[in-house]
Amino acid sequence: MHAQPFPRAPEQNPTIGAVRHFAAEATIHAQGERATHVVLVLHGLVRICGTFQDGRRFISTFLAAGQIFGFEHESTHHAAAEAVCDTTAIFYPARDPAAPTPLPPQIEHALLRQTAQARNHARLLARFSAIEKLSAFLLECSGRAKSRDLITLEMTRQDIADYLGLTVETISRGLAQLKRDRVIAFITPRQLKLLNLASLEAESQ
Amino acid sequence: MHAQPFPRAPEQNPTIGAVRHFAAEATIHAQGERATHVVLVLHGLVRICGTFQDGRRFISTFLAAGQIFGFEHESTHHAAAEAVCDTTAIFYPARDPAAPTPLPPQIEHALLRQTAQARNHARLLARFSAIEKLSAFLLECSGRAKSRDLITLEMTRQDIADYLGLTVETISRGLAQLKRDRVIAFITPRQLKLLNLASLEAESQ
DNA sequence: CGTCTAGTTGAGCCCTGTCAATAGTAGTGG
DNA sequence: CCACTACTATTGACAGGGCTCAACTAGACG
């Protein structure tokens, strides 16, 4: 889990503690690709997503600076990882599956938190209405943002839809309703102000 | 993570490698309860579920014999664990959060698989229709059953609904449709035969 | 036999998806 | 700076899948 020196340029071989940069929409690893490394996000935003045969897409999580991904229980990645916006990340070699070194406690803790988050996300998908899902999503963004009430959406409406199990149209209509209700205000379509955090929290239980 | 001798009867203090038995619908641990142990299912079926203020319920997973639960990233359980049917389980003391011993590799692997399962469940909830969800669920039961095509549903229709993010009525109608389509046949409402596994697999992608 | 619960079925409605058109935004090149 | 293009987002009309409410059926149990 430690960076080690490696003779080749990190841009060419990201297996050993290499810092790499990704442009928006770049693929970090594909679905089904061999899991050779785990990745720590330094800056930017990453989405973990899978695609169906018929083109339906699902985003299981967004990962911001400080979060780690790429751990698998199989030898391949169960989903793709893609940069949502310009993203910097550091690659660590995956442990030898045959003789794994113990997980550092903080990594183990991060994995347990991610499991809990995945279950919470499932709960949201199963039982929330469109407005409730959107409210929860905005609060999630608020938690990532520097200031609680001014957030920048790095992702497209399609990304939000694929994360919440909705369509772009429903996202748009939901945001319009929250705007009418004076819960949010738009600075640009991607930048918005949260005018009523309490109401958002009420919506998202 | 090993059973240790303990002077008191395991029925009274289940903290140390104690085997305990639960009747159907019994609570194994409540939501918010302090996480003092992890539990290995020996026999039966356990559901992990959370309840909303307004009574909506969500089941994040079912755990059968051989599966383990109770690991948390906080000091309390984020959801309740309840016996679906008569269930036997063995309780191990949770590791000291201040000075955790390393996770055994097979436990770590189980946790990673549970995370992947949670994300797969989220994908199902987000993007599948009622029939697709039901098909996936029946295949899941089939995987737990002794024979691939004869399954016993230990849980109620309400449990299935709360696991798939649907209502009991929709579950009932979906099963009726699968019966009309000769994909399943009922022996009793809780015992059914899978007549067309290929068609179930097609439905659930 | 009566009661209770689990499950099924029906009727109607509403939320969200689909399809389509429009508006806004960003990027490019002259 | 503006015209052109491509993409992203919004809005409208309509349809349908699943929810709600309600009645009914089937077992289980005393």
Tab-separated table of C-alpha atoms (C1' of nucleotides) in Angstrom:
chain	number	residue	atom	x	y	z
A	1	MET	CA	0.000	0.000	0.000
A	2	HIS	CA	3.059	2.235	-0.176
A	3	ALA	CA	4.425	4.098	-3.181
A	4	GLN	CA	7.579	2.535	-4.528
A	5	PRO	CA	10.096	3.812	-7.055
A	6	PHE	CA	9.560	2.596	-10.567
A	7	PRO	CA	11.743	3.216	-13.593
A	8	ARG	CA	9.094	4.057	-16.168
A	9	ALA	CA	7.186	7.285	-16.406
A	10	PRO	CA	4.002	7.156	-14.306
A	11	GLU	CA	1.969	8.302	-17.325
A	12	GLN	CA	2.934	5.071	-19.056
A	13	ASN	CA	2.709	2.590	-16.216
A	14	PRO	CA	0.493	3.586	-13.344
A	15	THR	CA	1.015	0.477	-11.258
A	16	ILE	CA	3.352	1.871	-8.604
A	17	GLY	CA	2.284	4.834	-6.488
A	18	ALA	CA	2.011	6.985	-9.582
A	19	VAL	CA	0.162	10.269	-9.732
A	20	ARG	CA	-2.002	10.473	-12.834
A	21	HIS	CA	-4.204	13.123	-14.309
A	22	PHE	CA	-7.472	12.539	-16.165
A	23	ALA	CA	-9.476	14.902	-18.339
A	24	ALA	CA	-13.236	15.129	-17.884
A	25	GLU	CA	-15.006	12.004	-19.175
A	26	ALA	CA	-11.755	10.006	-19.318
A	27	THR	CA	-11.903	6.337	-18.346
A	28	ILE	CA	-9.773	5.444	-15.322
A	29	HIS	CA	-10.495	1.761	-15.600
A	30	ALA	CA	-13.058	-0.166	-17.610
A	31	GLN	CA	-15.673	-2.644	-16.449
A	32	GLY	CA	-14.170	-6.150	-16.485
A	33	GLU	CA	-10.597	-4.876	-16.608
A	34	ARG	CA	-8.084	-6.685	-14.423
A	35	ALA	CA	-7.878	-5.054	-10.979
A	36	THR	CA	-4.180	-4.276	-10.690
A	37	HIS	CA	-4.320	-1.191	-8.504
A	38	VAL	CA	-6.319	0.814	-6.020
A	39	VAL	CA	-6.736	4.524	-6.542
A	40	LEU	CA	-6.858	7.477	-4.170
A	41	VAL	CA	-8.556	10.615	-5.496
A	42	LEU	CA	-6.442	13.714	-4.883
A	43	HIS	CA	-8.525	16.272	-6.726
A	44	GLY	CA	-11.642	16.208	-8.879
A	45	LEU	CA	-14.519	13.725	-8.970
A	46	VAL	CA	-14.808	10.100	-10.088
A	47	ARG	CA	-17.926	8.095	-10.903
A	48	ILE	CA	-18.199	4.316	-10.602
A	49	CYS	CA	-20.627	3.104	-13.212
A	50	GLY	CA	-21.879	0.063	-15.005
A	51	THR	CA	-23.682	-0.190	-18.326
A	52	PHE	CA	-26.357	-2.689	-19.377
A	53	GLN	CA	-26.562	-4.425	-22.725
A	54	ASP	CA	-29.396	-2.129	-23.788
A	55	GLY	CA	-27.484	1.047	-22.920
A	56	ARG	CA	-29.071	1.779	-19.548
A	57	ARG	CA	-26.400	3.118	-17.243
A	58	PHE	CA	-26.123	3.165	-13.483
A	59	ILE	CA	-23.747	5.173	-11.306
A	60	SER	CA	-23.218	3.442	-7.985
A	61	THR	CA	-21.183	6.197	-6.366
A	62	PHE	CA	-19.265	9.434	-6.783
A	63	LEU	CA	-15.819	9.684	-5.176
A	64	ALA	CA	-14.227	12.999	-4.235
A	65	ALA	CA	-10.765	13.968	-2.976
A	66	GLY	CA	-9.563	11.714	-0.147
A	67	GLN	CA	-11.679	8.741	-1.166
A	68	ILE	CA	-10.253	5.456	-2.378
A	69	PHE	CA	-11.595	2.936	-4.875
A	70	GLY	CA	-10.601	-0.118	-6.870
A	71	PHE	CA	-10.850	-2.805	-4.175
A	72	GLU	CA	-12.556	-5.869	-5.600
A	73	HIS	CA	-13.486	-9.301	-4.314
A	74	GLU	CA	-12.733	-10.741	-7.730
A	75	SER	CA	-9.733	-10.303	-9.965
A	76	THR	CA	-11.514	-7.837	-12.262
A	77	HIS	CA	-13.277	-4.525	-11.762
A	78	HIS	CA	-17.040	-5.035	-11.432
A	79	ALA	CA	-17.692	-1.532	-12.808
A	80	ALA	CA	-15.957	1.228	-14.715
A	81	ALA	CA	-14.348	4.261	-13.067
A	82	GLU	CA	-14.482	7.517	-14.992
A	83	ALA	CA	-13.415	11.091	-14.312
A	84	VAL	CA	-16.423	13.417	-14.052
A	85	CYS	CA	-14.265	16.529	-14.354
A	86	ASP	CA	-10.496	17.117	-14.457
A	87	THR	CA	-9.191	14.710	-11.866
A	88	THR	CA	-5.872	13.854	-10.260
A	89	ALA	CA	-5.397	10.506	-8.565
A	90	ILE	CA	-2.639	8.365	-7.142
A	91	PHE	CA	-2.350	4.682	-8.071
A	92	TYR	CA	-1.164	2.051	-5.612
A	93	PRO	CA	-0.510	-1.546	-6.576
A	94	ALA	CA	-3.238	-3.935	-5.467
A	95	ARG	CA	-2.074	-6.424	-2.863
A	96	ASP	CA	-1.169	-9.902	-3.985
A	97	PRO	CA	-4.481	-11.814	-3.846
A	98	ALA	CA	-2.613	-15.039	-3.022
A	99	ALA	CA	-0.788	-13.624	0.002
A	100	PRO	CA	-2.540	-10.408	0.997
A	101	THR	CA	-0.942	-8.098	3.525
A	102	PRO	CA	-3.362	-6.971	6.235
A	103	LEU	CA	-5.534	-3.955	5.424
A	104	PRO	CA	-4.474	-0.780	7.223
A	105	PRO	CA	-7.199	0.148	9.755
A	106	GLN	CA	-8.077	3.416	8.044
A	107	ILE	CA	-8.575	1.607	4.716
A	108	GLU	CA	-10.727	-1.016	6.389
A	109	HIS	CA	-12.764	1.739	7.983
A	110	ALA	CA	-13.173	3.435	4.604
A	111	LEU	CA	-14.416	0.173	3.077
A	112	LEU	CA	-16.954	-0.340	5.846
A	113	ARG	CA	-18.176	3.217	5.375
A	114	GLN	CA	-18.508	2.644	1.633
A	115	THR	CA	-20.576	-0.495	2.281
A	116	ALA	CA	-22.861	1.446	4.599
A	117	GLN	CA	-23.131	4.194	1.973
A	118	ALA	CA	-24.023	1.665	-0.716
A	119	ARG	CA	-26.818	0.289	1.475
A	120	ASN	CA	-28.041	3.775	2.234
A	121	HIS	CA	-28.024	4.529	-1.478
A	122	ALA	CA	-30.069	1.371	-2.095
A	123	ARG	CA	-32.553	2.517	0.541
A	124	LEU	CA	-32.874	5.865	-1.215
A	125	LEU	CA	-33.393	4.208	-4.596
A	126	ALA	CA	-35.978	1.811	-3.196
A	127	ARG	CA	-38.155	4.114	-1.156
A	128	PHE	CA	-37.655	7.777	-2.075
A	129	SER	CA	-39.680	9.864	-4.514
A	130	ALA	CA	-37.943	11.929	-7.184
A	131	ILE	CA	-37.961	15.082	-5.045
A	132	GLU	CA	-36.692	13.193	-2.011
A	133	LYS	CA	-33.890	11.650	-4.057
A	134	LEU	CA	-32.899	15.037	-5.437
A	135	SER	CA	-32.954	16.603	-1.988
A	136	ALA	CA	-30.706	13.875	-0.623
A	137	PHE	CA	-28.388	14.283	-3.592
A	138	LEU	CA	-28.093	18.048	-3.131
A	139	LEU	CA	-27.276	17.562	0.543
A	140	GLU	CA	-24.625	15.032	-0.440
A	141	CYS	CA	-23.086	17.634	-2.765
A	142	SER	CA	-23.387	20.187	-0.003
A	143	GLY	CA	-21.343	17.919	2.244
A	144	ARG	CA	-18.584	17.779	-0.385
A	145	ALA	CA	-18.630	21.523	-1.064
A	146	LYS	CA	-16.529	24.102	0.773
A	147	SER	CA	-19.542	26.076	1.879
A	148	ARG	CA	-22.679	24.282	2.976
A	149	ASP	CA	-25.073	26.312	0.825
A	150	LEU	CA	-23.237	27.064	-2.422
A	151	ILE	CA	-22.600	24.019	-4.556
A	152	THR	CA	-21.145	23.329	-7.979
A	153	LEU	CA	-22.507	20.312	-9.818
A	154	GLU	CA	-19.516	18.863	-11.633
A	155	MET	CA	-21.689	16.220	-13.280
A	156	THR	CA	-24.311	16.423	-16.005
A	157	ARG	CA	-28.043	15.946	-15.427
A	158	GLN	CA	-27.631	12.543	-17.054
A	159	ASP	CA	-25.056	11.604	-14.396
A	160	ILE	CA	-27.454	12.691	-11.644
A	161	ALA	CA	-30.274	10.723	-13.277
A	162	ASP	CA	-28.144	7.579	-13.558
A	163	TYR	CA	-27.141	7.950	-9.915
A	164	LEU	CA	-30.701	8.420	-8.641
A	165	GLY	CA	-32.423	5.945	-10.955
A	166	LEU	CA	-34.397	8.665	-12.741
A	167	THR	CA	-34.359	10.399	-16.134
A	168	VAL	CA	-32.825	13.760	-17.082
A	169	GLU	CA	-36.306	15.184	-17.597
A	170	THR	CA	-37.357	14.252	-14.067
A	171	ILE	CA	-34.138	15.772	-12.674
A	172	SER	CA	-34.853	18.977	-14.556
A	173	ARG	CA	-38.460	19.119	-13.401
A	174	GLY	CA	-37.445	18.364	-9.826
A	175	LEU	CA	-34.882	21.145	-9.768
A	176	ALA	CA	-37.458	23.510	-11.308
A	177	GLN	CA	-39.908	22.628	-8.553
A	178	LEU	CA	-37.301	23.162	-5.822
A	179	LYS	CA	-36.581	26.525	-7.425
A	180	ARG	CA	-40.299	27.461	-7.490
A	181	ASP	CA	-40.527	26.448	-3.823
A	182	ARG	CA	-37.559	28.760	-3.022
A	183	VAL	CA	-35.509	25.838	-1.721
A	184	ILE	CA	-32.728	26.410	-4.243
A	185	ALA	CA	-31.668	29.202	-6.612
A	186	PHE	CA	-29.648	28.886	-9.810
A	187	ILE	CA	-26.530	30.940	-10.438
A	188	THR	CA	-25.820	28.896	-13.560
A	189	PRO	CA	-27.341	25.502	-14.441
A	190	ARG	CA	-24.331	23.918	-12.727
A	191	GLN	CA	-23.978	26.276	-9.778
A	192	LEU	CA	-26.711	26.657	-7.249
A	193	LYS	CA	-27.456	28.094	-3.881
A	194	LEU	CA	-29.277	26.116	-1.215
A	195	LEU	CA	-31.753	28.558	0.317
A	196	ASN	CA	-33.437	26.185	2.723
A	197	LEU	CA	-31.264	23.374	4.033
A	198	ALA	CA	-33.854	22.440	6.664
A	199	SER	CA	-36.460	21.784	3.990
A	200	LEU	CA	-33.982	19.659	1.999
A	201	GLU	CA	-33.228	17.632	5.118
A	202	ALA	CA	-36.932	17.174	5.807
A	203	GLU	CA	-37.486	15.882	2.261
A	204	SER	CA	-34.627	13.404	2.509
A	205	GLN	CA	-35.779	12.128	5.924
B	1	MET	CA	-12.571	-13.415	15.705
B	2	HIS	CA	-12.244	-16.703	17.605
B	3	ALA	CA	-14.629	-18.242	20.099
B	4	GLN	CA	-13.352	-18.017	23.638
B	5	PRO	CA	-14.580	-19.661	26.842
B	6	PHE	CA	-16.831	-17.533	28.972
B	7	PRO	CA	-18.317	-18.384	32.374
B	8	ARG	CA	-21.892	-17.198	31.850
B	9	ALA	CA	-24.560	-18.993	29.881
B	10	PRO	CA	-24.463	-17.958	26.231
B	11	GLU	CA	-28.227	-17.320	26.309
B	12	GLN	CA	-27.604	-14.561	28.828
B	13	ASN	CA	-24.472	-12.999	27.436
B	14	PRO	CA	-23.896	-13.557	23.768
B	15	THR	CA	-20.659	-11.593	23.562
B	16	ILE	CA	-18.206	-14.481	23.410
B	17	GLY	CA	-18.510	-17.056	20.661
B	18	ALA	CA	-21.972	-18.024	21.834
B	19	VAL	CA	-24.444	-20.000	19.771
B	20	ARG	CA	-27.909	-18.466	19.929
B	21	HIS	CA	-31.250	-19.420	18.525
B	22	PHE	CA	-33.939	-17.026	17.282
B	23	ALA	CA	-37.588	-17.656	16.485
B	24	ALA	CA	-39.080	-16.287	13.280
B	25	GLU	CA	-39.496	-12.483	13.445
B	26	ALA	CA	-37.198	-12.178	16.482
B	27	THR	CA	-34.880	-9.182	16.644
B	28	ILE	CA	-31.185	-10.076	16.650
B	29	HIS	CA	-30.083	-6.512	17.123
B	30	ALA	CA	-31.939	-3.222	16.805
B	31	GLN	CA	-31.152	-0.189	14.676
B	32	GLY	CA	-28.907	2.184	16.658
B	33	GLU	CA	-27.916	-0.496	19.174
B	34	ARG	CA	-24.281	-0.567	20.208
B	35	ALA	CA	-22.271	-2.884	17.916
B	36	THR	CA	-20.669	-5.272	20.388
B	37	HIS	CA	-20.476	-8.398	18.248
B	38	VAL	CA	-20.409	-9.819	14.768
B	39	VAL	CA	-22.651	-12.717	13.899
B	40	LEU	CA	-22.239	-15.761	11.690
B	41	VAL	CA	-25.439	-17.395	10.467
B	42	LEU	CA	-25.383	-21.156	10.997
B	43	HIS	CA	-28.898	-22.005	9.925
B	44	GLY	CA	-31.967	-20.033	8.845
B	45	LEU	CA	-32.257	-16.600	7.283
B	46	VAL	CA	-31.621	-13.082	8.575
B	47	ARG	CA	-32.793	-9.765	7.159
B	48	ILE	CA	-30.984	-6.451	7.631
B	49	CYS	CA	-33.573	-3.704	7.616
B	50	GLY	CA	-34.169	-0.089	8.448
B	51	THR	CA	-37.419	1.719	9.133
B	52	PHE	CA	-38.347	5.321	8.321
B	53	GLN	CA	-40.234	7.686	10.593
B	54	ASP	CA	-43.373	7.239	8.497
B	55	GLY	CA	-43.239	3.444	8.680
B	56	ARG	CA	-41.717	2.730	5.270
B	57	ARG	CA	-39.323	-0.174	5.629
B	58	PHE	CA	-36.353	-1.249	3.560
B	59	ILE	CA	-34.497	-4.559	3.610
B	60	SER	CA	-30.936	-4.082	2.414
B	61	THR	CA	-30.001	-7.753	2.368
B	62	PHE	CA	-30.874	-11.284	3.344
B	63	LEU	CA	-28.164	-13.431	4.947
B	64	ALA	CA	-28.190	-17.229	4.817
B	65	ALA	CA	-26.049	-19.894	6.479
B	66	GLY	CA	-22.336	-19.159	6.211
B	67	GLN	CA	-22.763	-15.397	5.910
B	68	ILE	CA	-21.563	-12.920	8.480
B	69	PHE	CA	-22.942	-9.552	9.555
B	70	GLY	CA	-22.626	-6.894	12.224
B	71	PHE	CA	-19.482	-5.104	11.038
B	72	GLU	CA	-19.964	-1.361	11.299
B	73	HIS	CA	-17.891	1.731	10.601
B	74	GLU	CA	-19.488	3.439	13.560
B	75	SER	CA	-20.003	2.242	17.122
B	76	THR	CA	-23.693	1.449	16.560
B	77	HIS	CA	-25.621	-0.738	14.132
B	78	HIS	CA	-26.891	1.293	11.193
B	79	ALA	CA	-29.805	-1.107	10.701
B	80	ALA	CA	-31.700	-3.824	12.533
B	81	ALA	CA	-31.058	-7.538	12.074
B	82	GLU	CA	-34.048	-9.849	12.379
B	83	ALA	CA	-34.643	-13.564	11.959
B	84	VAL	CA	-36.884	-14.280	8.962
B	85	CYS	CA	-37.503	-17.863	10.068
B	86	ASP	CA	-36.092	-20.018	12.874
B	87	THR	CA	-32.424	-19.156	12.878
B	88	THR	CA	-29.270	-20.269	14.645
B	89	ALA	CA	-26.263	-17.991	14.760
B	90	ILE	CA	-22.943	-17.713	16.506
B	91	PHE	CA	-21.864	-14.446	18.136
B	92	TYR	CA	-18.236	-13.280	18.179
B	93	PRO	CA	-17.077	-10.232	20.079
B	94	ALA	CA	-16.407	-7.215	17.881
B	95	ARG	CA	-12.767	-6.204	17.783
B	96	ASP	CA	-11.639	-3.319	19.944
B	97	PRO	CA	-12.223	-0.228	17.760
B	98	ALA	CA	-9.282	1.529	19.408
B	99	ALA	CA	-6.738	-1.226	18.663
B	100	PRO	CA	-8.257	-3.437	15.988
B	101	THR	CA	-6.615	-6.733	15.146
B	102	PRO	CA	-6.189	-7.255	11.422
B	103	LEU	CA	-9.149	-8.713	9.550
B	104	PRO	CA	-8.691	-12.348	8.532
B	105	PRO	CA	-8.454	-12.531	4.716
B	106	GLN	CA	-11.637	-14.562	4.322
B	107	ILE	CA	-13.612	-12.018	6.372
B	108	GLU	CA	-12.158	-9.174	4.335
B	109	HIS	CA	-13.140	-11.009	1.174
B	110	ALA	CA	-16.669	-11.510	2.494
B	111	LEU	CA	-16.954	-7.782	3.250
B	112	LEU	CA	-15.794	-6.846	-0.245
B	113	ARG	CA	-18.300	-9.257	-1.741
B	114	GLN	CA	-21.064	-7.754	0.405
B	115	THR	CA	-20.136	-4.273	-0.833
B	116	ALA	CA	-20.302	-5.469	-4.443
B	117	GLN	CA	-23.650	-7.115	-3.691
B	118	ALA	CA	-24.983	-3.901	-2.160
B	119	ARG	CA	-24.009	-1.980	-5.304
B	120	ASN	CA	-25.560	-4.622	-7.504
B	121	HIS	CA	-28.715	-4.399	-5.440
B	122	ALA	CA	-28.718	-0.621	-5.875
B	123	ARG	CA	-28.388	-1.102	-9.638
B	124	LEU	CA	-31.384	-3.436	-9.600
B	125	LEU	CA	-33.449	-0.981	-7.564
B	126	ALA	CA	-32.516	1.908	-9.827
B	127	ARG	CA	-33.040	0.410	-13.250
B	128	PHE	CA	-35.137	-2.751	-13.162
B	129	SER	CA	-38.881	-3.076	-13.730
B	130	ALA	CA	-41.040	-5.013	-11.257
B	131	ILE	CA	-40.822	-8.236	-13.286
B	132	GLU	CA	-37.066	-7.868	-13.713
B	133	LYS	CA	-36.629	-7.311	-9.979
B	134	LEU	CA	-38.745	-10.344	-9.164
B	135	SER	CA	-36.839	-12.494	-11.655
B	136	ALA	CA	-33.530	-11.453	-10.140
B	137	PHE	CA	-34.886	-12.155	-6.666
B	138	LEU	CA	-36.106	-15.645	-7.569
B	139	LEU	CA	-32.711	-16.449	-9.063
B	140	GLU	CA	-31.093	-15.221	-5.863
B	141	CYS	CA	-33.309	-17.612	-3.887
B	142	SER	CA	-32.482	-20.331	-6.376
B	143	GLY	CA	-28.797	-19.793	-5.650
B	144	ARG	CA	-29.444	-20.297	-1.925
B	145	ALA	CA	-31.665	-23.346	-2.423
B	146	LYS	CA	-30.468	-26.924	-2.510
B	147	SER	CA	-31.919	-27.575	-5.941
B	148	ARG	CA	-31.746	-24.868	-8.572
B	149	ASP	CA	-35.403	-25.027	-9.575
B	150	LEU	CA	-37.355	-25.754	-6.391
B	151	ILE	CA	-37.327	-22.905	-3.914
B	152	THR	CA	-38.929	-22.142	-0.582
B	153	LEU	CA	-39.608	-18.489	0.185
B	154	GLU	CA	-38.924	-18.158	3.893
B	155	MET	CA	-39.998	-14.518	3.851
B	156	THR	CA	-43.413	-12.870	3.436
B	157	ARG	CA	-44.509	-10.936	0.343
B	158	GLN	CA	-44.012	-7.794	2.431
B	159	ASP	CA	-40.369	-8.763	3.002
B	160	ILE	CA	-39.875	-9.291	-0.729
B	161	ALA	CA	-41.546	-5.945	-1.453
B	162	ASP	CA	-39.360	-4.109	1.058
B	163	TYR	CA	-36.270	-5.742	-0.448
B	164	LEU	CA	-37.185	-4.855	-4.039
B	165	GLY	CA	-38.621	-1.401	-3.405
B	166	LEU	CA	-42.140	-2.443	-4.458
B	167	THR	CA	-45.500	-3.140	-2.754
B	168	VAL	CA	-47.023	-6.488	-1.790
B	169	GLU	CA	-49.669	-6.043	-4.477
B	170	THR	CA	-47.045	-5.629	-7.184
B	171	ILE	CA	-45.181	-8.706	-5.920
B	172	SER	CA	-48.388	-10.702	-6.043
B	173	ARG	CA	-49.269	-9.505	-9.544
B	174	GLY	CA	-45.739	-10.132	-10.769
B	175	LEU	CA	-45.744	-13.696	-9.475
B	176	ALA	CA	-49.172	-14.206	-11.060
B	177	GLN	CA	-47.810	-13.008	-14.400
B	178	LEU	CA	-44.766	-15.291	-14.169
B	179	LYS	CA	-47.171	-18.126	-13.427
B	180	ARG	CA	-49.372	-17.247	-16.432
B	181	ASP	CA	-46.210	-17.153	-18.572
B	182	ARG	CA	-45.281	-20.652	-17.348
B	183	VAL	CA	-42.006	-19.370	-15.893
B	184	ILE	CA	-42.897	-20.509	-12.377
B	185	ALA	CA	-45.457	-22.834	-10.791
B	186	PHE	CA	-46.809	-22.710	-7.253
B	187	ILE	CA	-46.759	-25.726	-4.978
B	188	THR	CA	-47.864	-23.535	-2.093
B	189	PRO	CA	-47.713	-19.724	-1.933
B	190	ARG	CA	-44.298	-20.115	-0.297
B	191	GLN	CA	-42.962	-23.010	-2.345
B	192	LEU	CA	-42.486	-22.699	-6.035
B	193	LYS	CA	-40.912	-24.396	-8.968
B	194	LEU	CA	-38.842	-22.511	-11.504
B	195	LEU	CA	-39.933	-23.875	-14.869
B	196	ASN	CA	-37.820	-21.642	-17.061
B	197	LEU	CA	-34.536	-20.514	-15.541
B	198	ALA	CA	-33.317	-19.180	-18.888
B	199	SER	CA	-36.273	-16.822	-19.133
B	200	LEU	CA	-35.680	-15.620	-15.554
B	201	GLU	CA	-32.048	-14.954	-16.387
B	202	ALA	CA	-33.037	-13.062	-19.521
B	203	GLU	CA	-35.408	-10.864	-17.504
B	204	SER	CA	-32.795	-10.039	-14.906
B	205	GLN	CA	-30.207	-9.203	-17.587
C	1	DC	C1'	-66.623	-22.594	13.642
C	2	DG	C1'	-64.795	-17.922	14.166
C	3	DT	C1'	-60.786	-15.122	14.057
C	4	DC	C1'	-56.577	-13.580	12.359
C	5	DT	C1'	-53.062	-13.090	9.153
C	6	DA	C1'	-51.095	-13.683	4.499
C	7	DG	C1'	-51.960	-13.430	-0.050
C	8	DT	C1'	-54.649	-12.298	-4.296
C	9	DT	C1'	-57.337	-9.559	-7.347
C	10	DG	C1'	-59.779	-5.344	-9.103
C	11	DA	C1'	-60.488	-0.229	-10.118
C	12	DG	C1'	-58.673	4.143	-10.499
C	13	DC	C1'	-55.089	7.508	-10.092
C	14	DC	C1'	-50.643	9.630	-10.045
C	15	DC	C1'	-45.833	9.872	-10.652
C	16	DT	C1'	-42.414	9.221	-13.666
C	17	DG	C1'	-40.949	7.732	-18.327
C	18	DT	C1'	-41.200	8.614	-23.298
C	19	DC	C1'	-41.171	11.400	-27.170
C	20	DA	C1'	-40.694	15.829	-29.082
C	21	DA	C1'	-39.698	20.642	-29.395
C	22	DT	C1'	-37.326	24.570	-27.592
C	23	DA	C1'	-33.838	27.229	-25.111
C	24	DG	C1'	-29.564	27.978	-23.298
C	25	DT	C1'	-24.376	27.300	-23.118
C	26	DA	C1'	-19.773	26.437	-24.624
C	27	DG	C1'	-16.452	25.921	-28.033
C	28	DT	C1'	-14.477	26.928	-32.688
C	29	DG	C1'	-12.997	29.489	-36.431
C	30	DG	C1'	-13.348	33.344	-39.435
D	1	DC	C1'	-16.794	40.034	-31.993
D	2	DC	C1'	-19.973	37.215	-34.152
D	3	DA	C1'	-21.704	33.181	-36.742
D	4	DC	C1'	-21.987	28.418	-36.634
D	5	DT	C1'	-22.172	24.072	-34.426
D	6	DA	C1'	-22.752	20.706	-30.903
D	7	DC	C1'	-24.048	19.681	-26.644
D	8	DT	C1'	-26.690	20.324	-22.335
D	9	DA	C1'	-30.751	21.586	-20.133
D	10	DT	C1'	-35.627	22.805	-19.921
D	11	DT	C1'	-40.417	22.403	-20.890
D	12	DG	C1'	-44.746	20.311	-22.767
D	13	DA	C1'	-48.011	16.530	-24.036
D	14	DC	C1'	-49.108	12.083	-23.384
D	15	DA	C1'	-48.935	7.195	-21.898
D	16	DG	C1'	-48.077	3.566	-18.773
D	17	DG	C1'	-46.274	1.063	-14.743
D	18	DG	C1'	-46.737	0.715	-10.196
D	19	DC	C1'	-49.198	2.635	-5.976
D	20	DT	C1'	-53.428	3.268	-3.251
D	21	DC	C1'	-57.574	1.797	-1.593
D	22	DA	C1'	-60.739	-1.803	-1.202
D	23	DA	C1'	-62.785	-6.301	-1.379
D	24	DC	C1'	-62.133	-10.991	-1.389
D	25	DT	C1'	-59.850	-15.748	-0.669
D	26	DA	C1'	-57.135	-19.131	1.666
D	27	DG	C1'	-54.899	-21.179	5.323
D	28	DA	C1'	-53.563	-21.481	10.365
D	29	DC	C1'	-54.917	-21.809	14.935
D	30	DG	C1'	-57.607	-21.959	18.963
